[in-house]
PDB file of C-alpha atoms in Angstrom:
ATOM      1  CA  MET A   1     -19.070 -12.710  13.374  1.00  0.00           C
ATOM      2  CA  ASN A   2     -17.859 -13.962  16.771  1.00  0.00           C
ATOM      3  CA  ALA A   3     -19.363 -17.452  16.545  1.00  0.00           C
ATOM      4  CA  ASN A   4     -16.782 -20.091  17.525  1.00  0.00           C
ATOM      5  CA  THR A   5     -18.158 -22.891  15.337  1.00  0.00           C
ATOM      6  CA  GLN A   6     -19.716 -23.084  11.903  1.00  0.00           C
ATOM      7  CA  ARG A   7     -22.859 -24.647  13.397  1.00  0.00           C
ATOM      8  CA  GLY A   8     -23.120 -21.722  15.801  1.00  0.00           C
ATOM      9  CA  PHE A   9     -22.648 -19.294  12.929  1.00  0.00           C
ATOM     10  CA  GLN A  10     -25.487 -20.880  10.945  1.00  0.00           C
ATOM     11  CA  GLN A  11     -27.763 -20.893  13.995  1.00  0.00           C
ATOM     12  CA  ARG A  12     -27.121 -17.206  14.694  1.00  0.00           C
ATOM     13  CA  TRP A  13     -27.776 -16.367  11.056  1.00  0.00           C
ATOM     14  CA  VAL A  14     -31.154 -18.123  11.280  1.00  0.00           C
ATOM     15  CA  ASP A  15     -31.929 -16.279  14.521  1.00  0.00           C
ATOM     16  CA  LEU A  16     -31.095 -12.970  12.872  1.00  0.00           C
ATOM     17  CA  GLN A  17     -33.445 -13.659   9.967  1.00  0.00           C
ATOM     18  CA  THR A  18     -36.318 -14.493  12.337  1.00  0.00           C
ATOM     19  CA  SER A  19     -35.717 -11.484  14.581  1.00  0.00           C
ATOM     20  CA  GLU A  20     -37.032  -7.947  14.126  1.00  0.00           C
ATOM     21  CA  TRP A  21     -34.083  -7.225  11.834  1.00  0.00           C
ATOM     22  CA  GLY A  22     -35.439  -9.867   9.465  1.00  0.00           C
ATOM     23  CA  ARG A  23     -38.391  -7.620   8.671  1.00  0.00           C
ATOM     24  CA  ASN A  24     -36.056  -5.114   7.055  1.00  0.00           C
ATOM     25  CA  LEU A  25     -35.894  -6.676   3.599  1.00  0.00           C
ATOM     26  CA  ARG A  26     -33.380  -4.151   2.273  1.00  0.00           C
ATOM     27  CA  PHE A  27     -30.979  -4.889   5.112  1.00  0.00           C
ATOM     28  CA  MET A  28     -31.367  -8.670   4.855  1.00  0.00           C
ATOM     29  CA  ASN A  29     -30.895  -8.630   1.078  1.00  0.00           C
ATOM     30  CA  TYR A  30     -27.725  -6.614   1.583  1.00  0.00           C
ATOM     31  CA  LEU A  31     -26.351  -9.208   4.023  1.00  0.00           C
ATOM     32  CA  LYS A  32     -27.320 -12.105   1.767  1.00  0.00           C
ATOM     33  CA  GLY A  33     -25.779 -10.526  -1.318  1.00  0.00           C
ATOM     34  CA  GLU A  34     -22.616  -8.952   0.097  1.00  0.00           C
ATOM     35  CA  TRP A  35     -21.532 -10.571   3.378  1.00  0.00           C
ATOM     36  CA  ILE A  36     -22.831 -14.102   3.779  1.00  0.00           C
ATOM     37  CA  PRO A  37     -21.256 -15.413   0.512  1.00  0.00           C
ATOM     38  CA  CYS A  38     -17.793 -14.383   1.789  1.00  0.00           C
ATOM     39  CA  ALA A  39     -18.281 -15.336   5.449  1.00  0.00           C
ATOM     40  CA  GLN A  40     -15.070 -17.398   5.415  1.00  0.00           C
ATOM     41  CA  ARG A  41     -13.133 -14.135   5.158  1.00  0.00           C
ATOM     42  CA  TRP A  42     -14.510 -12.447   8.287  1.00  0.00           C
ATOM     43  CA  ALA A  43     -16.421 -14.920  10.483  1.00  0.00           C
ATOM     44  CA  HIS A  44     -14.399 -16.068  13.492  1.00  0.00           C
ATOM     45  CA  CYS A  45     -15.310 -19.731  13.028  1.00  0.00           C
ATOM     46  CA  TYR A  46     -13.512 -19.672   9.651  1.00  0.00           C
ATOM     47  CA  THR A  47     -10.623 -17.309  10.351  1.00  0.00           C
ATOM     48  CA  ILE A  48      -9.447 -19.368  13.348  1.00  0.00           C
ATOM     49  CA  ARG A  49      -8.307 -21.988  10.828  1.00  0.00           C
ATOM     50  CA  VAL A  50      -6.083 -19.566   8.897  1.00  0.00           C
ATOM     51  CA  PHE A  51      -2.411 -18.963   9.692  1.00  0.00           C
ATOM     52  CA  HIS A  52      -2.469 -15.172  10.162  1.00  0.00           C
ATOM     53  CA  ILE A  53      -0.129 -14.625  13.181  1.00  0.00           C
ATOM     54  CA  GLY A  54      -2.586 -12.176  14.694  1.00  0.00           C
ATOM     55  CA  ASN A  55      -3.034  -9.994  11.600  1.00  0.00           C
ATOM     56  CA  THR A  56      -6.809  -9.888  11.224  1.00  0.00           C
ATOM     57  CA  SER A  57      -7.275  -6.250  10.205  1.00  0.00           C
ATOM     58  CA  THR A  58      -5.640  -3.521   8.143  1.00  0.00           C
ATOM     59  CA  ASN A  59      -4.301  -1.686  11.202  1.00  0.00           C
ATOM     60  CA  ARG A  60      -0.672  -2.457  10.379  1.00  0.00           C
ATOM     61  CA  VAL A  61      -0.987  -1.067   6.855  1.00  0.00           C
ATOM     62  CA  GLU A  62      -2.824   2.024   8.046  1.00  0.00           C
ATOM     63  CA  SER A  63      -0.188   2.559  10.729  1.00  0.00           C
ATOM     64  CA  ALA A  64       2.553   2.352   8.093  1.00  0.00           C
ATOM     65  CA  HIS A  65       0.702   4.909   5.938  1.00  0.00           C
ATOM     66  CA  SER A  66       0.300   7.239   8.917  1.00  0.00           C
ATOM     67  CA  SER A  67       3.984   6.985   9.782  1.00  0.00           C
ATOM     68  CA  LEU A  68       4.985   7.749   6.197  1.00  0.00           C
ATOM     69  CA  LYS A  69       2.700  10.793   6.064  1.00  0.00           C
ATOM     70  CA  LYS A  70       4.328  12.148   9.233  1.00  0.00           C
ATOM     71  CA  TRP A  71       7.727  11.868   7.562  1.00  0.00           C
ATOM     72  CA  LEU A  72       6.496  13.569   4.392  1.00  0.00           C
ATOM     73  CA  ALA A  73       4.610  16.342   6.250  1.00  0.00           C
ATOM     74  CA  SER A  74       3.392  17.741   2.916  1.00  0.00           C
ATOM     75  CA  SER A  75       1.849  16.582  -0.346  1.00  0.00           C
ATOM     76  CA  THR A  76       3.757  19.017  -2.581  1.00  0.00           C
ATOM     77  CA  HIS A  77       7.329  17.719  -2.325  1.00  0.00           C
ATOM     78  CA  LYS A  78       9.611  17.428  -5.316  1.00  0.00           C
ATOM     79  CA  ILE A  79      10.384  13.898  -6.450  1.00  0.00           C
ATOM     80  CA  ASP A  80      13.915  13.912  -5.032  1.00  0.00           C
ATOM     81  CA  THR A  81      12.705  15.134  -1.618  1.00  0.00           C
ATOM     82  CA  LEU A  82       9.919  12.566  -1.627  1.00  0.00           C
ATOM     83  CA  PHE A  83      12.390   9.807  -2.501  1.00  0.00           C
ATOM     84  CA  LEU A  84      14.770  10.688   0.344  1.00  0.00           C
ATOM     85  CA  ARG A  85      12.057  11.064   2.982  1.00  0.00           C
ATOM     86  CA  TYR A  86      10.382   7.823   1.940  1.00  0.00           C
ATOM     87  CA  HIS A  87      13.583   5.842   2.363  1.00  0.00           C
ATOM     88  CA  THR A  88      14.417   7.646   5.605  1.00  0.00           C
ATOM     89  CA  SER A  89      11.061   6.449   6.918  1.00  0.00           C
ATOM     90  CA  ILE A  90      11.824   2.870   5.874  1.00  0.00           C
ATOM     91  CA  GLU A  91      15.275   3.008   7.460  1.00  0.00           C
ATOM     92  CA  GLY A  92      13.681   4.155  10.716  1.00  0.00           C
ATOM     93  CA  LYS A  93      11.261   1.202  10.648  1.00  0.00           C
ATOM     94  CA  VAL A  94      14.080  -1.243   9.920  1.00  0.00           C
ATOM     95  CA  THR A  95      16.086   0.163  12.857  1.00  0.00           C
ATOM     96  CA  GLU A  96      13.081  -0.253  15.135  1.00  0.00           C
ATOM     97  CA  LEU A  97      12.553  -3.818  13.914  1.00  0.00           C
ATOM     98  CA  ARG A  98      16.188  -4.732  14.502  1.00  0.00           C
ATOM     99  CA  LYS A  99      15.983  -3.338  18.048  1.00  0.00           C
ATOM    100  CA  ASP A 100      12.950  -5.527  18.833  1.00  0.00           C
ATOM    101  CA  LEU A 101      14.718  -8.577  17.410  1.00  0.00           C
ATOM    102  CA  GLU A 102      17.851  -7.840  19.447  1.00  0.00           C
ATOM    103  CA  ASP A 103      15.722  -7.614  22.591  1.00  0.00           C
ATOM    104  CA  SER A 104      14.380 -11.098  21.891  1.00  0.00           C
ATOM    105  CA  ARG A 105      17.921 -12.402  21.339  1.00  0.00           C
ATOM    106  CA  LEU A 106      19.602 -10.755  24.356  1.00  0.00           C
ATOM    107  CA  LYS A 107      16.928 -10.293  27.035  1.00  0.00           C
ATOM    108  CA  VAL A 108      15.715 -13.042  29.357  1.00  0.00           C
ATOM    109  CA  PHE A 109      12.004 -13.174  30.060  1.00  0.00           C
ATOM    110  CA  LYS A 110      12.106 -13.381  33.872  1.00  0.00           C
ATOM    111  CA  LEU A 111       8.567 -14.749  34.209  1.00  0.00           C
ATOM    112  CA  ALA A 112       9.448 -17.550  31.785  1.00  0.00           C
ATOM    113  CA  ASP A 113      12.927 -18.331  33.135  1.00  0.00           C
ATOM    114  CA  GLY A 114      12.123 -21.915  33.963  1.00  0.00           C
ATOM    115  CA  PRO A 115      10.011 -24.923  32.940  1.00  0.00           C
ATOM    116  CA  PRO A 116       8.374 -25.239  30.529  1.00  0.00           C
ATOM    117  CA  TYR A 117       9.648 -22.083  28.754  1.00  0.00           C
ATOM    118  CA  GLY A 118      13.305 -22.049  29.771  1.00  0.00           C
ATOM    119  CA  HIS A 119      14.606 -23.361  26.446  1.00  0.00           C
ATOM    120  CA  LEU A 120      12.734 -20.623  24.534  1.00  0.00           C
ATOM    121  CA  ASN A 121      14.482 -17.651  26.136  1.00  0.00           C
ATOM    122  CA  MET A 122      16.741 -15.799  23.674  1.00  0.00           C
ATOM    123  CA  GLU A 123      15.736 -18.321  20.988  1.00  0.00           C
ATOM    124  CA  VAL A 124      12.261 -17.130  20.005  1.00  0.00           C
ATOM    125  CA  SER A 125      10.342 -13.861  20.025  1.00  0.00           C
ATOM    126  CA  LEU A 126       9.327 -12.436  23.410  1.00  0.00           C
ATOM    127  CA  TRP A 127       5.829 -11.955  22.062  1.00  0.00           C
ATOM    128  CA  ALA A 128       5.608 -15.685  21.312  1.00  0.00           C
ATOM    129  CA  ILE A 129       6.480 -16.498  24.944  1.00  0.00           C
ATOM    130  CA  GLU A 130       3.776 -14.099  26.164  1.00  0.00           C
ATOM    131  CA  LEU A 131       1.192 -15.778  23.916  1.00  0.00           C
ATOM    132  CA  LEU A 132       2.217 -19.216  25.199  1.00  0.00           C
ATOM    133  CA  MET A 133       1.871 -18.107  28.825  1.00  0.00           C
ATOM    134  CA  LYS A 134      -1.629 -16.743  28.187  1.00  0.00           C
ATOM    135  CA  GLU A 135      -2.591 -19.920  26.327  1.00  0.00           C
ATOM    136  CA  ARG A 136      -1.365 -22.160  29.156  1.00  0.00           C
ATOM    137  CA  ALA A 137      -3.418 -20.187  31.685  1.00  0.00           C
ATOM    138  CA  ARG A 138      -6.575 -20.553  29.593  1.00  0.00           C
ATOM    139  CA  GLU A 139      -9.325 -22.832  30.903  1.00  0.00           C
ATOM    140  CA  ILE A 140     -10.707 -25.501  28.579  1.00  0.00           C
ATOM    141  CA  VAL A 141     -14.471 -25.864  28.872  1.00  0.00           C
ATOM    142  CA  GLN A 142     -15.179 -28.768  26.516  1.00  0.00           C
ATOM    143  CA  ARG A 143     -12.308 -29.040  24.056  1.00  0.00           C
ATOM    144  CA  CYS A 144      -9.203 -27.022  23.253  1.00  0.00           C
ATOM    145  CA  GLY A 145      -9.965 -26.116  19.656  1.00  0.00           C
ATOM    146  CA  CYS A 146      -6.229 -25.741  18.933  1.00  0.00           C
ATOM    147  CA  ARG A 147      -6.799 -22.168  17.715  1.00  0.00           C
ATOM    148  CA  LEU A 148      -3.360 -20.869  18.658  1.00  0.00           C
ATOM    149  CA  HIS A 149      -1.731 -23.685  16.712  1.00  0.00           C
ATOM    150  CA  GLU A 150      -3.818 -22.962  13.616  1.00  0.00           C
ATOM    151  CA  THR A 151      -3.567 -19.157  13.623  1.00  0.00           C
ATOM    152  CA  HIS A 152      -0.093 -18.524  15.111  1.00  0.00           C
ATOM    153  CA  GLY A 153       1.857 -21.748  14.655  1.00  0.00           C
ATOM    154  CA  LEU A 154       2.319 -22.047  18.446  1.00  0.00           C
ATOM    155  CA  PRO A 155       1.529 -25.056  20.659  1.00  0.00           C
ATOM    156  CA  CYS A 156      -2.012 -24.777  22.017  1.00  0.00           C
ATOM    157  CA  LYS A 157      -3.011 -25.687  25.563  1.00  0.00           C
ATOM    158  CA  CYS A 158      -3.726 -29.337  24.835  1.00  0.00           C
ATOM    159  CA  LYS A 159      -0.325 -29.798  23.174  1.00  0.00           C
ATOM    160  CA  MET A 160       1.480 -28.064  26.041  1.00  0.00           C
ATOM    161  CA  ASP A 161      -0.401 -30.217  28.568  1.00  0.00           C
ATOM    162  CA  ALA A 162       0.547 -33.335  26.618  1.00  0.00           C
ATOM    163  CA  LEU A 163       4.233 -32.327  26.651  1.00  0.00           C
ATOM    164  CA  SER A 164       4.030 -31.572  30.369  1.00  0.00           C
ATOM    165  CA  ASP A 165       2.426 -34.940  31.109  1.00  0.00           C
ATOM    166  CA  ALA A 166       5.268 -36.610  29.191  1.00  0.00           C
ATOM    167  CA  GLY A 167       7.848 -34.709  31.270  1.00  0.00           C
ATOM    168  CA  MET A 168       9.029 -32.633  28.306  1.00  0.00           C
ATOM    169  CA  GLU A 169       9.592 -28.902  27.986  1.00  0.00           C
ATOM    170  CA  LEU A 170       8.983 -26.562  25.093  1.00  0.00           C
ATOM    171  CA  HIS A 171      11.767 -26.194  22.530  1.00  0.00           C
ATOM    172  CA  PRO A 172      12.065 -23.864  19.514  1.00  0.00           C
ATOM    173  CA  HIS A 173      11.264 -26.724  17.134  1.00  0.00           C
ATOM    174  CA  HIS A 174       7.785 -26.964  18.697  1.00  0.00           C
ATOM    175  CA  LEU A 175       7.050 -23.482  17.337  1.00  0.00           C
ATOM    176  CA  HIS A 176       6.699 -22.309  13.754  1.00  0.00           C
ATOM    177  CA  ARG A 177      10.051 -21.170  12.354  1.00  0.00           C
ATOM    178  CA  PHE A 178       8.640 -17.654  12.014  1.00  0.00           C
ATOM    179  CA  TRP A 179       9.104 -17.114  15.750  1.00  0.00           C
ATOM    180  CA  SER A 180      12.787 -18.074  15.578  1.00  0.00           C
ATOM    181  CA  SER A 181      13.649 -15.619  12.789  1.00  0.00           C
ATOM    182  CA  LEU A 182      15.384 -13.052  14.984  1.00  0.00           C
ATOM    183  CA  VAL A 183      17.851 -11.663  12.435  1.00  0.00           C
ATOM    184  CA  HIS A 184      16.946  -8.996   9.897  1.00  0.00           C
ATOM    185  CA  GLU A 185      19.082  -9.848   6.888  1.00  0.00           C
ATOM    186  CA  SER A 186      20.435  -7.100   4.665  1.00  0.00           C
ATOM    187  CA  PRO A 187      19.217  -7.078   1.070  1.00  0.00           C
ATOM    188  CA  PRO A 188      21.398  -8.964  -1.441  1.00  0.00           C
ATOM    189  CA  ASP A 189      23.911  -7.159  -3.620  1.00  0.00           C
ATOM    190  CA  GLY A 190      21.486  -7.221  -6.511  1.00  0.00           C
ATOM    191  CA  ALA A 191      19.126  -4.937  -4.589  1.00  0.00           C
ATOM    192  CA  LYS A 192      21.538  -1.995  -4.559  1.00  0.00           C
ATOM    193  CA  TRP A 193      20.382   1.177  -6.259  1.00  0.00           C
ATOM    194  CA  GLU A 194      20.923   1.077  -9.956  1.00  0.00           C
ATOM    195  CA  ASP A 195      22.878   3.855 -11.686  1.00  0.00           C
ATOM    196  CA  HIS A 196      20.195   4.847 -14.191  1.00  0.00           C
ATOM    197  CA  ASP A 197      22.445   7.296 -16.045  1.00  0.00           C
ATOM    198  CA  ALA A 198      25.078   4.636 -16.697  1.00  0.00           C
ATOM    199  CA  THR A 199      22.382   2.163 -17.711  1.00  0.00           C
ATOM    200  CA  GLU A 200      20.839   4.570 -20.208  1.00  0.00           C
ATOM    201  CA  ARG A 201      24.254   5.450 -21.675  1.00  0.00           C
ATOM    202  CA  GLY A 202      24.953   1.749 -22.173  1.00  0.00           C
ATOM    203  CA  ILE A 203      21.589   1.230 -23.869  1.00  0.00           C
ATOM    204  CA  PHE A 204      22.188   4.204 -26.163  1.00  0.00           C
ATOM    205  CA  ALA A 205      25.690   2.998 -27.099  1.00  0.00           C
ATOM    206  CA  ALA A 206      24.289  -0.436 -27.968  1.00  0.00           C
ATOM    207  CA  MET A 207      21.601   1.182 -30.145  1.00  0.00           C
ATOM    208  CA  VAL A 208      24.230   3.219 -32.007  1.00  0.00           C
ATOM    209  CA  GLU A 209      26.212   0.058 -32.767  1.00  0.00           C
ATOM    210  CA  ASP A 210      23.044  -1.632 -34.048  1.00  0.00           C
ATOM    211  CA  VAL A 211      22.320   1.321 -36.359  1.00  0.00           C
ATOM    212  CA  TYR A 212      25.868   1.223 -37.779  1.00  0.00           C
ATOM    213  CA  ARG A 213      25.546  -2.503 -38.476  1.00  0.00           C
ATOM    214  CA  GLN A 214      22.293  -1.965 -40.424  1.00  0.00           C
ATOM    215  CA  GLY A 215      23.979   0.263 -43.012  1.00  0.00           C
ATOM    216  CA  PRO A 216      23.900   3.858 -44.367  1.00  0.00           C
ATOM    217  CA  ALA A 217      20.118   3.987 -44.770  1.00  0.00           C
ATOM    218  CA  ALA A 218      19.552   3.256 -41.094  1.00  0.00           C
ATOM    219  CA  VAL A 219      22.204   5.823 -40.101  1.00  0.00           C
ATOM    220  CA  ARG A 220      20.537   8.498 -42.283  1.00  0.00           C
ATOM    221  CA  LYS A 221      17.100   7.790 -40.817  1.00  0.00           C
ATOM    222  CA  ALA A 222      18.384   7.832 -37.232  1.00  0.00           C
ATOM    223  CA  SER A 223      20.208  11.103 -37.895  1.00  0.00           C
ATOM    224  CA  GLN A 224      17.020  12.705 -39.178  1.00  0.00           C
ATOM    225  CA  LEU A 225      15.184  11.645 -36.035  1.00  0.00           C
ATOM    226  CA  LEU A 226      17.883  12.887 -33.638  1.00  0.00           C
ATOM    227  CA  LEU A 227      18.824  16.116 -35.403  1.00  0.00           C
ATOM    228  CA  PRO A 228      15.843  18.220 -34.155  1.00  0.00           C
ATOM    229  CA  HIS A 229      16.629  17.214 -30.551  1.00  0.00           C
ATOM    230  CA  ILE A 230      20.403  17.647 -30.616  1.00  0.00           C
ATOM    231  CA  ARG A 231      20.804  20.627 -33.024  1.00  0.00           C
ATOM    232  CA  PRO A 232      17.489  22.484 -33.216  1.00  0.00           C
ATOM    233  CA  GLN A 233      19.080  25.526 -34.923  1.00  0.00           C
ATOM    234  CA  VAL A 234      20.187  23.362 -37.871  1.00  0.00           C
ATOM    235  CA  ALA A 235      16.793  21.670 -38.119  1.00  0.00           C
ATOM    236  CA  GLY A 236      15.042  25.027 -38.583  1.00  0.00           C
ATOM    237  CA  LEU A 237      13.418  25.067 -35.138  1.00  0.00           C
ATOM    238  CA  LEU A 238      13.227  28.436 -33.405  1.00  0.00           C
ATOM    239  CA  GLU A 239      13.285  29.254 -29.734  1.00  0.00           C
ATOM    240  CA  PRO A 240       9.873  30.208 -28.345  1.00  0.00           C
ATOM    241  CA  ARG A 241       9.240  33.912 -27.939  1.00  0.00           C
ATOM    242  CA  GLU A 242       9.718  35.356 -24.535  1.00  0.00           C
ATOM    243  CA  SER A 243       6.472  36.037 -22.761  1.00  0.00           C
ATOM    244  CA  GLU A 244       5.552  39.707 -22.825  1.00  0.00           C
ATOM    245  CA  ALA A 245       3.417  39.339 -19.739  1.00  0.00           C
ATOM    246  CA  PRO A 246       5.766  38.872 -16.764  1.00  0.00           C
ATOM    247  CA  LYS A 247       4.866  36.702 -13.834  1.00  0.00           C
ATOM    248  CA  GLY A 248       3.107  38.252 -10.907  1.00  0.00           C
ATOM    249  CA  ARG A 249      -0.153  40.027 -10.382  1.00  0.00           C
ATOM    250  CA  PRO A 250      -1.759  41.407 -13.576  1.00  0.00           C
ATOM    251  CA  PRO A 251      -1.992  45.195 -13.963  1.00  0.00           C
ATOM    252  CA  LYS A 252      -4.694  47.297 -12.248  1.00  0.00           C
ATOM    253  CA  ARG A 253      -4.266  45.106  -9.132  1.00  0.00           C
ATOM    254  CA  SER A 254      -6.628  42.517 -10.512  1.00  0.00           C
ATOM    255  CA  ASN A 255      -6.852  39.252  -8.587  1.00  0.00           C
ATOM    256  CA  THR A 256      -7.946  37.197 -11.599  1.00  0.00           C
ATOM    257  CA  ARG A 257      -5.624  34.760 -13.272  1.00  0.00           C
ATOM    258  CA  ASP A 258      -4.679  34.788 -16.924  1.00  0.00           C
ATOM    259  CA  PRO A 259      -7.132  32.860 -19.102  1.00  0.00           C
ATOM    260  CA  SER A 260      -6.174  29.336 -20.112  1.00  0.00           C
ATOM    261  CA  TRP A 261      -5.939  28.278 -23.740  1.00  0.00           C
ATOM    262  CA  PHE A 262      -9.485  26.946 -24.059  1.00  0.00           C
ATOM    263  CA  GLU A 263     -10.884  30.018 -22.238  1.00  0.00           C
ATOM    264  CA  HIS A 264      -8.991  32.317 -24.565  1.00  0.00           C
ATOM    265  CA  GLU A 265     -10.192  30.351 -27.606  1.00  0.00           C
ATOM    266  CA  ARG A 266     -13.774  30.338 -26.350  1.00  0.00           C
ATOM    267  CA  THR A 267     -13.711  34.125 -25.846  1.00  0.00           C
ATOM    268  CA  ARG A 268     -12.211  34.677 -29.301  1.00  0.00           C
ATOM    269  CA  THR A 269     -14.858  32.437 -30.903  1.00  0.00           C
ATOM    270  CA  ALA A 270     -17.627  34.269 -29.065  1.00  0.00           C
ATOM    271  CA  LYS A 271     -16.313  37.650 -30.273  1.00  0.00           C
ATOM    272  CA  ARG A 272     -16.155  36.375 -33.874  1.00  0.00           C
ATOM    273  CA  SER A 273     -19.722  35.078 -33.684  1.00  0.00           C
ATOM    274  CA  LYS A 274     -20.941  38.381 -32.285  1.00  0.00           C
ATOM    275  CA  THR A 275     -19.179  40.303 -35.048  1.00  0.00           C
ATOM    276  CA  ASN A 276     -20.759  38.085 -37.712  1.00  0.00           C
ATOM    277  CA  GLU A 277     -24.181  38.569 -36.154  1.00  0.00           C
ATOM    278  CA  ASN A 278     -23.816  42.356 -36.165  1.00  0.00           C
ATOM    279  CA  THR A 279     -22.722  42.220 -39.799  1.00  0.00           C
ATOM    280  CA  ARG A 280     -25.861  40.242 -40.751  1.00  0.00           C
ATOM    281  CA  LYS A 281     -28.104  42.707 -38.954  1.00  0.00           C
ATOM    282  CA  THR A 282     -26.426  45.620 -40.764  1.00  0.00           C
ATOM    283  CA  HIS A 283     -27.079  43.983 -44.123  1.00  0.00           C
ATOM    284  CA  LYS A 284     -30.751  43.432 -43.263  1.00  0.00           C
ATOM    285  CA  THR A 285     -31.385  47.020 -42.212  1.00  0.00           C
ATOM    286  CA  THR A 286     -29.522  48.637 -45.106  1.00  0.00           C
ATOM    287  CA  PRO A 287     -32.122  49.953 -47.666  1.00  0.00           C
ATOM    288  CA  ALA A 288     -31.807  48.835 -51.220  1.00  0.00           C
ATOM    289  CA  GLY A 289     -30.027  51.416 -53.324  1.00  0.00           C
TER     290      GLY A 289
END
């Protein structure tokens, strides 16, 4: 997984197959069938060519889930409570994000207050400046590899050395525009919460107009469909009977719950079958008269 080149990856895969692990056929077949075909998704020699800005795992998503669960604190909330807490959690994250962006816009990185980073202060993310400083301090053994440029959109060591040799300093345009996006824009007007009640009333009014335009037959049919819902007493529908068994613990201090419908039906069917069986036995044992 940590091989730096594709040739090194292939060589280590061959070494693994010829090692003691290679004798475990079940394990090797699992690797060949599940992991090796998708090596470009997890092997370092492939992922270093993907622009991922440091996101190589699901930690950020899992962290967001954990934060949301802390806000919810329970899994039995009503929908309105869940809605409010969910958006409160998002508002907290947005506030935190805006604070970090303001720090990058207003704070000067003292260690980078000079060549070649002086023009980046308060123009790009503080994290980007830290990554550039670490990259510049890195030692090149054979070749640079330009990994930071491929994965983060930042100048790698060889590019920074070339700029330094030419007497130039780093400017924001040398970095991917992602690192200069220091303003969290508010959502557009179209993203405001929709008044669902007003929307549904408008849809219903439009439907009524369509029914009127289609003539008396359509009006009569629509009336028949709506009548049971609007005036149930006229449609012949009766209110359900009030439950004779009040809520709470059943009598005799029993800790059993009331039977569900299918349990009640199963018990009733079993009683009927038993009664029929007893009736058949009675007929068999009755002497002929």
